[in-house]
PDB file of C-alpha atoms in Angstrom:
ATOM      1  CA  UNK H  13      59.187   4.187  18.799  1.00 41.00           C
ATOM      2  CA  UNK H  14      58.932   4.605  15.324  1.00 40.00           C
ATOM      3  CA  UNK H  15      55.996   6.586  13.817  1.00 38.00           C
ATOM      4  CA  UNK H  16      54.157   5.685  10.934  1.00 39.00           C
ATOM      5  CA  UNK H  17      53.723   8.059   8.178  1.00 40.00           C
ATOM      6  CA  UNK H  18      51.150   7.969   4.773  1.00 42.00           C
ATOM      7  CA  UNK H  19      51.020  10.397   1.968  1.00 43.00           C
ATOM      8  CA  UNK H  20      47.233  10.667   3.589  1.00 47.00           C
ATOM      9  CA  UNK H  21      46.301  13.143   5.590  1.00 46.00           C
ATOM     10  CA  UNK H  22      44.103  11.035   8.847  1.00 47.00           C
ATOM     11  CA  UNK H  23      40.194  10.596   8.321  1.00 50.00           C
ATOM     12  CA  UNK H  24      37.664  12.728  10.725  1.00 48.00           C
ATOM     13  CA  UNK H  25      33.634  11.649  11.426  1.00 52.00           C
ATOM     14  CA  UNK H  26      33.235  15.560  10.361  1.00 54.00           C
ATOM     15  CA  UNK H  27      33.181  17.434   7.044  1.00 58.00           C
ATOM     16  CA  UNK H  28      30.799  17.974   4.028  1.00 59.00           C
ATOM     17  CA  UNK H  29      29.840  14.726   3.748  1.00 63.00           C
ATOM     18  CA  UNK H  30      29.183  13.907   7.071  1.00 68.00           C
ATOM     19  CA  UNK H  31      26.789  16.890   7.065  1.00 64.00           C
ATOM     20  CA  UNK H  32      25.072  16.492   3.964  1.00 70.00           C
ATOM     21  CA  UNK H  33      24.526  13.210   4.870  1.00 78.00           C
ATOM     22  CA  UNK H  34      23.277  14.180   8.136  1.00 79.00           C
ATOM     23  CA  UNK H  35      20.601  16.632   6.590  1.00 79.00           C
ATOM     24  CA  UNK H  36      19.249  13.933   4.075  1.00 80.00           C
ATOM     25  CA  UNK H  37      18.477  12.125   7.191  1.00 84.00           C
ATOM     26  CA  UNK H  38      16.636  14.615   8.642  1.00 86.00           C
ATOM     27  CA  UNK H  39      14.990  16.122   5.716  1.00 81.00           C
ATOM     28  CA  UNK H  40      13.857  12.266   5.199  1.00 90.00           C
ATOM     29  CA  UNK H  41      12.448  12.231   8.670  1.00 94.00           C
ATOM     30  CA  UNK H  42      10.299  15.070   7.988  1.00 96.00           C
ATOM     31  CA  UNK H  43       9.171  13.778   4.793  1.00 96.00           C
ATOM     32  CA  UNK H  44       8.024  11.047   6.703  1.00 97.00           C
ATOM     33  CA  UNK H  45       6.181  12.826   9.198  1.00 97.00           C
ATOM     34  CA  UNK H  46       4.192  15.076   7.066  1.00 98.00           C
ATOM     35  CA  UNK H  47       3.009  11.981   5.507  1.00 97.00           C
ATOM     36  CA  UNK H  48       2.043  10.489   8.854  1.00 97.00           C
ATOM     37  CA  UNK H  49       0.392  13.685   9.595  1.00 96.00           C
ATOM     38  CA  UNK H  50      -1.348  13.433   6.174  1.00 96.00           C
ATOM     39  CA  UNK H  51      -2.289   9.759   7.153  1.00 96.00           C
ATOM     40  CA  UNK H  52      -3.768  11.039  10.076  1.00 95.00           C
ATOM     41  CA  UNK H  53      -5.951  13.921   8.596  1.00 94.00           C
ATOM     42  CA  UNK H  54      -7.632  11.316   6.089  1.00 94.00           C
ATOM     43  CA  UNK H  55      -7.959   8.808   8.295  1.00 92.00           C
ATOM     44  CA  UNK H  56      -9.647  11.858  10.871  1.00 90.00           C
ATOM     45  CA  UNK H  57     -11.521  14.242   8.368  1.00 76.00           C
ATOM     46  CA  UNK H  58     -11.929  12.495   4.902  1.00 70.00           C
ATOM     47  CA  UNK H  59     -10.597  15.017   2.260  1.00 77.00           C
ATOM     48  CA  UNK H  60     -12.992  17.486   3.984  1.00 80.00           C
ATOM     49  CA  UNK H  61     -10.031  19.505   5.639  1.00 83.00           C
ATOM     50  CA  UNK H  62      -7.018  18.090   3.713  1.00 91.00           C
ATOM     51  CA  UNK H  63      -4.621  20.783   3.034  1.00 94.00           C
ATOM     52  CA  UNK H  64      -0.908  21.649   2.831  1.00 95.00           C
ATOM     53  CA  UNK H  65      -1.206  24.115   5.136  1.00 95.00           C
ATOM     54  CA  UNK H  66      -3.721  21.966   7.877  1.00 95.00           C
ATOM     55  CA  UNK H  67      -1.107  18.467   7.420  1.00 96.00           C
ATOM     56  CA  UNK H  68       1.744  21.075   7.802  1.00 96.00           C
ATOM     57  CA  UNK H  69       0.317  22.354  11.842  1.00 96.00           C
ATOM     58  CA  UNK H  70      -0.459  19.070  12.642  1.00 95.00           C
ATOM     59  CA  UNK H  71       3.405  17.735  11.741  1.00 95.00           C
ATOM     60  CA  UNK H  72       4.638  20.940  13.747  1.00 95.00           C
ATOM     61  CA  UNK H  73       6.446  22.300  10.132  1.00 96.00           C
ATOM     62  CA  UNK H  74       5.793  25.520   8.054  1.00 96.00           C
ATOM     63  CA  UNK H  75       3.925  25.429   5.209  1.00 96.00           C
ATOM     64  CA  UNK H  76       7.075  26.214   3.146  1.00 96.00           C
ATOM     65  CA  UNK H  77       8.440  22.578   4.438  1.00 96.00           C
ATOM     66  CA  UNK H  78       5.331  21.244   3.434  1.00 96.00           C
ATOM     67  CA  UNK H  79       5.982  22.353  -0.316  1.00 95.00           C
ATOM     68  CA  UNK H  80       9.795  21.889   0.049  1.00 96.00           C
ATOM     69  CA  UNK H  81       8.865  18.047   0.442  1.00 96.00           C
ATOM     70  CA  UNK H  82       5.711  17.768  -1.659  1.00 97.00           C
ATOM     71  CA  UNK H  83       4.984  20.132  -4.618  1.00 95.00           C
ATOM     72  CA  UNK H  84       1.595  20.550  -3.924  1.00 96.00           C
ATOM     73  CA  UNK H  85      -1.206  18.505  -2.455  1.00 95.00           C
ATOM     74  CA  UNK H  86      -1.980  15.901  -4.907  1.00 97.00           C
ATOM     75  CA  UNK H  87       1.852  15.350  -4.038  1.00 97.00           C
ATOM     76  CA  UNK H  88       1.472  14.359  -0.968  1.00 97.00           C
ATOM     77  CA  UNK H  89      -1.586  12.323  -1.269  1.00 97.00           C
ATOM     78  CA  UNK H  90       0.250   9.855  -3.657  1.00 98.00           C
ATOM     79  CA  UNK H  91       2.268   9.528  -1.185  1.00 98.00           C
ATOM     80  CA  UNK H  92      -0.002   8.552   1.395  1.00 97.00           C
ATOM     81  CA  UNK H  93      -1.321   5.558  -1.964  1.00 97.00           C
ATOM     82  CA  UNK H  94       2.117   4.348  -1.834  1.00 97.00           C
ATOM     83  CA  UNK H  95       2.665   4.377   1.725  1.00 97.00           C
ATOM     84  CA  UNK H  96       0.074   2.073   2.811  1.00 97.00           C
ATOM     85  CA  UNK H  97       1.231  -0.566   0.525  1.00 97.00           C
ATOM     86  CA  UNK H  98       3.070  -2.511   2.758  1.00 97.00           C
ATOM     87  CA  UNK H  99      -0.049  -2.812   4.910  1.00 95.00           C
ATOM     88  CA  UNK H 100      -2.441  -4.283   1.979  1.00 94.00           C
ATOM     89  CA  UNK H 101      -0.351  -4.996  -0.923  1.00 97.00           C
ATOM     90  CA  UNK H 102       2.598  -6.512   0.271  1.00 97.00           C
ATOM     91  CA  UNK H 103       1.276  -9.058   2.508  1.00 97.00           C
ATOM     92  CA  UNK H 104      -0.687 -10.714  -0.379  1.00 97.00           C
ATOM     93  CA  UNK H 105       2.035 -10.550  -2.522  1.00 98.00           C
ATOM     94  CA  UNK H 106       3.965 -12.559  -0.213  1.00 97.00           C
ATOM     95  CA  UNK H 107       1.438 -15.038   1.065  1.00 97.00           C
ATOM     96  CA  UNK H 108       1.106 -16.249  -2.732  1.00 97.00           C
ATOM     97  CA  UNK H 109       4.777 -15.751  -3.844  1.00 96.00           C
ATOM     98  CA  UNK H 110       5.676 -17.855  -0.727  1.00 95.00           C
ATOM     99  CA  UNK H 111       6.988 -21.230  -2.016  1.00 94.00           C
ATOM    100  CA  UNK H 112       4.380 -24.148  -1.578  1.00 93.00           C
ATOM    101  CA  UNK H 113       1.336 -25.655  -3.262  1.00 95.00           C
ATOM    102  CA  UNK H 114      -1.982 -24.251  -4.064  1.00 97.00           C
ATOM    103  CA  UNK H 115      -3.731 -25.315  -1.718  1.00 96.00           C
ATOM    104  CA  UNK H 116      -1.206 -23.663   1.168  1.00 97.00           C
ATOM    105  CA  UNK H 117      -1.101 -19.860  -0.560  1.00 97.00           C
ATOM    106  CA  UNK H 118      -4.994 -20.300  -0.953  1.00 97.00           C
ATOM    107  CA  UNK H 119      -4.942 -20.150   2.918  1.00 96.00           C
ATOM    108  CA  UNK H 120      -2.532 -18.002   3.344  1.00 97.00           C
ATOM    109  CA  UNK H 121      -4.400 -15.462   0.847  1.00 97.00           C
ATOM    110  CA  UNK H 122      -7.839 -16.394   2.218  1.00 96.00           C
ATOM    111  CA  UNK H 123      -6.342 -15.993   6.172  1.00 95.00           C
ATOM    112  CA  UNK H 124      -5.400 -12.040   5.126  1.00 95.00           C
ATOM    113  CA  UNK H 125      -8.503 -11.399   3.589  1.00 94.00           C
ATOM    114  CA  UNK H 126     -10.521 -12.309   6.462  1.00 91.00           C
ATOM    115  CA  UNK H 127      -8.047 -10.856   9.022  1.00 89.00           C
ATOM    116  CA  UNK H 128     -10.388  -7.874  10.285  1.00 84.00           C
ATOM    117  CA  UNK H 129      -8.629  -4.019   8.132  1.00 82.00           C
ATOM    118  CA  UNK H 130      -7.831  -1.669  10.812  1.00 87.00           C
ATOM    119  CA  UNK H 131     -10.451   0.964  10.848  1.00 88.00           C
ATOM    120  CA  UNK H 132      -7.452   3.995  10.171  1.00 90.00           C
ATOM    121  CA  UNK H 133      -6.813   1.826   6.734  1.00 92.00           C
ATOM    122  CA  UNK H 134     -10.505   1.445   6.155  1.00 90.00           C
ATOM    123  CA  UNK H 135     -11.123   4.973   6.394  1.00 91.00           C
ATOM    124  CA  UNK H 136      -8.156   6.014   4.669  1.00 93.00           C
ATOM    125  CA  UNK H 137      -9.354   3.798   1.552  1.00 93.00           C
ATOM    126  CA  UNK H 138     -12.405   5.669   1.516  1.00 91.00           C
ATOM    127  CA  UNK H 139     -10.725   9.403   1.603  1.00 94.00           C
ATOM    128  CA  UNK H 140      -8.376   8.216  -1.103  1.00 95.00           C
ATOM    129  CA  UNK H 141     -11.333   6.894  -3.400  1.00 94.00           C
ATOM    130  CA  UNK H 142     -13.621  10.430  -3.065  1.00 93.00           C
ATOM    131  CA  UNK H 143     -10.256  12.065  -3.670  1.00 95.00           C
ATOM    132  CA  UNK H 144      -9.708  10.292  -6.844  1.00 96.00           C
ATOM    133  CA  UNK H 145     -12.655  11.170  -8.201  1.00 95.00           C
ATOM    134  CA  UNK H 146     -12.001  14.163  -8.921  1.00 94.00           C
ATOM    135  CA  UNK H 147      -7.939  14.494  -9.113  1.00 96.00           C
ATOM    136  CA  UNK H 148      -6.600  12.657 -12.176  1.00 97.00           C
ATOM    137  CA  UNK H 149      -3.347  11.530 -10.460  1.00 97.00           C
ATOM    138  CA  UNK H 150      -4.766  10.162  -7.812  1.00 97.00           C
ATOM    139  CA  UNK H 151      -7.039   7.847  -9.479  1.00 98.00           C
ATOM    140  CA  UNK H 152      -4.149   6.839 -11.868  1.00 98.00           C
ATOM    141  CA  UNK H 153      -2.057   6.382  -8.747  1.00 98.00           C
ATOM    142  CA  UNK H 154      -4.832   4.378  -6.741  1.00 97.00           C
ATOM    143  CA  UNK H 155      -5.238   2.174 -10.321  1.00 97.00           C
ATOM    144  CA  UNK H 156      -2.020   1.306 -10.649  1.00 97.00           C
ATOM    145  CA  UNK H 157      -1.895   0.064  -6.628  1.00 97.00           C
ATOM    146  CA  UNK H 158      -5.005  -1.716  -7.124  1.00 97.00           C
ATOM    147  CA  UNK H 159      -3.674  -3.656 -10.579  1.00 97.00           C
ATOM    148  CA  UNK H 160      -0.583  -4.504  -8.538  1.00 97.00           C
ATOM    149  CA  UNK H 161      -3.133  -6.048  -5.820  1.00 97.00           C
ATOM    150  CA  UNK H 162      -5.505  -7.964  -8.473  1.00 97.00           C
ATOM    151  CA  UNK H 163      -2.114  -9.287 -10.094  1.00 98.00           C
ATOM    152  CA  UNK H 164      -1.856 -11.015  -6.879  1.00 98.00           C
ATOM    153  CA  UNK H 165      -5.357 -13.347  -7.568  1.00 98.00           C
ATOM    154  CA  UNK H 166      -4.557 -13.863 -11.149  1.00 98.00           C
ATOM    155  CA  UNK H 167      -1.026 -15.156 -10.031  1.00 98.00           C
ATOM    156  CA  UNK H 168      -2.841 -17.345  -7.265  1.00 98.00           C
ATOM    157  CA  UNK H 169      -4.512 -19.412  -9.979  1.00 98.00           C
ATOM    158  CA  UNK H 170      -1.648 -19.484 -12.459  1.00 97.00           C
ATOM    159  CA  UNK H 171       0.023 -21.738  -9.631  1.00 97.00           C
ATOM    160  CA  UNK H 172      -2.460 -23.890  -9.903  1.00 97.00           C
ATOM    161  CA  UNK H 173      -3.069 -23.716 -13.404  1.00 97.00           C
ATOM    162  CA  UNK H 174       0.753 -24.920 -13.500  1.00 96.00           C
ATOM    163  CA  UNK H 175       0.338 -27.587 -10.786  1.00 97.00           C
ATOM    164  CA  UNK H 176      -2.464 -29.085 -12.657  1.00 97.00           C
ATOM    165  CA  UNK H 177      -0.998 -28.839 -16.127  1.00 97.00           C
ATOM    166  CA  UNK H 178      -4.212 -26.841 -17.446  1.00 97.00           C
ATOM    167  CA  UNK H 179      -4.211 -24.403 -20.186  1.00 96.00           C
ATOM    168  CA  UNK H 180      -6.990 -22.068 -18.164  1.00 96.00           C
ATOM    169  CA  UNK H 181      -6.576 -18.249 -18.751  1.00 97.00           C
ATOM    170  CA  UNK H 182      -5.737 -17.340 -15.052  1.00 97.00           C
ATOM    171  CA  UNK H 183      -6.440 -13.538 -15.898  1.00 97.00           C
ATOM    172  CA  UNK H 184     -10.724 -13.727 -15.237  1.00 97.00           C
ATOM    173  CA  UNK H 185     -10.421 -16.136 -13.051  1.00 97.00           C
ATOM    174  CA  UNK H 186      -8.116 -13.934 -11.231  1.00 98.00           C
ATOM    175  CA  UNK H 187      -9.691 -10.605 -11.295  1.00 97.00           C
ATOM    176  CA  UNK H 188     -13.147 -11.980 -10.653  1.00 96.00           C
ATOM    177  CA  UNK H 189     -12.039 -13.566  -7.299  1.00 97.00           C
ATOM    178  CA  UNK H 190     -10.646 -10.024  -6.460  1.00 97.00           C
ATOM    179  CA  UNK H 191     -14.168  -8.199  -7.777  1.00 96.00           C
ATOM    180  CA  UNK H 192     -15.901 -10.399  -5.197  1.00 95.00           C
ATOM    181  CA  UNK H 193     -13.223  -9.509  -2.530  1.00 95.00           C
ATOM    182  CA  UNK H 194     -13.784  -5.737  -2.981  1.00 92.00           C
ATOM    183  CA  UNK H 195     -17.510  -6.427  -3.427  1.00 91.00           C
ATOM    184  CA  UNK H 196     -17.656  -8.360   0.191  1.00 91.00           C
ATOM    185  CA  UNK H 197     -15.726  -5.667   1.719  1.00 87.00           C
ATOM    186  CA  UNK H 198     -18.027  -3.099   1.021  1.00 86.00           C
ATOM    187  CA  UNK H 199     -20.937  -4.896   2.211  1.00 88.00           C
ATOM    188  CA  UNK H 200     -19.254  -6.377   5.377  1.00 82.00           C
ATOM    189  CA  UNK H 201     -18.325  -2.468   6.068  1.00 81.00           C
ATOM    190  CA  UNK H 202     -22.105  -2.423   6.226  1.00 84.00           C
ATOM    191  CA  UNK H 203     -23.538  -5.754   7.371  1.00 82.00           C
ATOM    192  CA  UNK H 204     -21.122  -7.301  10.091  1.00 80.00           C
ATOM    193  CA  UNK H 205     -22.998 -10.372   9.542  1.00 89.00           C
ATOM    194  CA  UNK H 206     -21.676 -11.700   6.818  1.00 88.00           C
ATOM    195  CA  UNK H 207     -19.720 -15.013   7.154  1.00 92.00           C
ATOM    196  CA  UNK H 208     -17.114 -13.606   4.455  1.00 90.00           C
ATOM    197  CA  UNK H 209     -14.396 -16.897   4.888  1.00 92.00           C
ATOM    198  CA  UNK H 210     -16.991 -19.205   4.020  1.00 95.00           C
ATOM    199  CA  UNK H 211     -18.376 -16.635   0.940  1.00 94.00           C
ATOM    200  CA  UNK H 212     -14.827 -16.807  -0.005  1.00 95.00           C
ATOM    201  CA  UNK H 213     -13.572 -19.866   0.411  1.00 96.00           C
ATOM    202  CA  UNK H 214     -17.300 -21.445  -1.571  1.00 97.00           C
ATOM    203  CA  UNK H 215     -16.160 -19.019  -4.831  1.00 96.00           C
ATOM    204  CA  UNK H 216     -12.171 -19.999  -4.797  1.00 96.00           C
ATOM    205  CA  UNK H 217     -13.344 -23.662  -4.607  1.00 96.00           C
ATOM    206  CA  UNK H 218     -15.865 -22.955  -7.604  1.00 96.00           C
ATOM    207  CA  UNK H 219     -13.109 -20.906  -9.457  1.00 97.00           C
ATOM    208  CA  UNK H 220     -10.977 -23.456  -9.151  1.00 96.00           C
ATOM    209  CA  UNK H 221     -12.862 -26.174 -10.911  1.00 96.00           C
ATOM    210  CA  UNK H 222     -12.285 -24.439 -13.673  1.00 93.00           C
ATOM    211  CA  UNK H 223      -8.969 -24.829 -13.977  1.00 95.00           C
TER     212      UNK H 223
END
């Protein structure tokens, strides 16, 4: 039987590339562990024993992997901002981006914010806040996460701006609704009375007349 030749000499699953490929995997694992570690220590202690060196035992790394990953602590803590997006951020992106009218991504927006926060995120919130007060890139990092999530509210009533045909400026109406939000959360993180659906739903219904 006849065998077939090429000008190419065959393939193999080993090589350079199979290996460098193969160590970005792994040096992305890590990356991702040190920030779970991190996660956990602010979540634990608060930035009261945050350091390279303490995240860097509790992954199971040297401190040199640490820094190989993240240059230096403030690093690693913008990390942990952008990290927990997906678990405040992106939800309430997509409950209002999801097609329908207003009256279905109100509920769907209202629904998240009264879902009880897991008390790791809670906590973690808190860390990150003390730590921006007194680490410039921090705070500019936690702004900018914090604009993205406001742009969510002001988008909210631009729908319904649109559905209605008004010419309202969704932008106050917007970033009230999400002062009251952050407002309500701090005092429900102290008074578990508070009914905050119905304090919400009462000042989206009294936003919304004005559009």
């Amino acid at each position: 039987m006849a065998t077939r030749v090429t000008g190419e000499a065959p393939r193999t699953e080993s090589g350079p590339g199979r290996a460098g490929g193969a160590r970005a995997a792994k040096g992305e694992q890590t990356r991702t562990r040190l920030i779970a570690a991190a996660r956990t220590l602010l979540a634990g202690d608060g930035a009261g024993r945050f350091t390279t060196r303490n995240v860097a035992t509790l992954c199971g790394v040297s401190h040199g992997m640490c820094h190989y990953h993240f240059a230096d602590r403030t690093d690693l803590i913008v990390a942990v901002v952008q990290d927990i997006r997906p678990e405040w951020i992106t939800p309430l992106e997509e409950a209002v981006a999801t097609p329908g009218g207003y009256a279905a991504r109100a509920d769907r927006v209202l629904a998240l914010l009264t879902s009880p926060e897991s008390p790791d995120l809670a906590r973690l919130h808190a860390a990150l806040h003390w730590l921006a007060l007194s680490d410039e890139r921090v705070r500019t990092s936690l702004e900018a996460e914090y604009a993205r999530w406001r742009s969510s509210f002001v988008l909210l009533f631009r729908c319904l701006a649109e559905e209605r045909g008004s010419t309202a400026d969704p932008v106050p109406l917007g970033e009230a609704f999400a002062a009251a939000v952050d407002g309500l959360a701090a005092i429900g993180s102290l008074d578990g009375t508070v009914d905050a659906e119905r304090v919400l739903r009462t000042l989206l219904e009294a936003l919304s007349a004005a559009v």
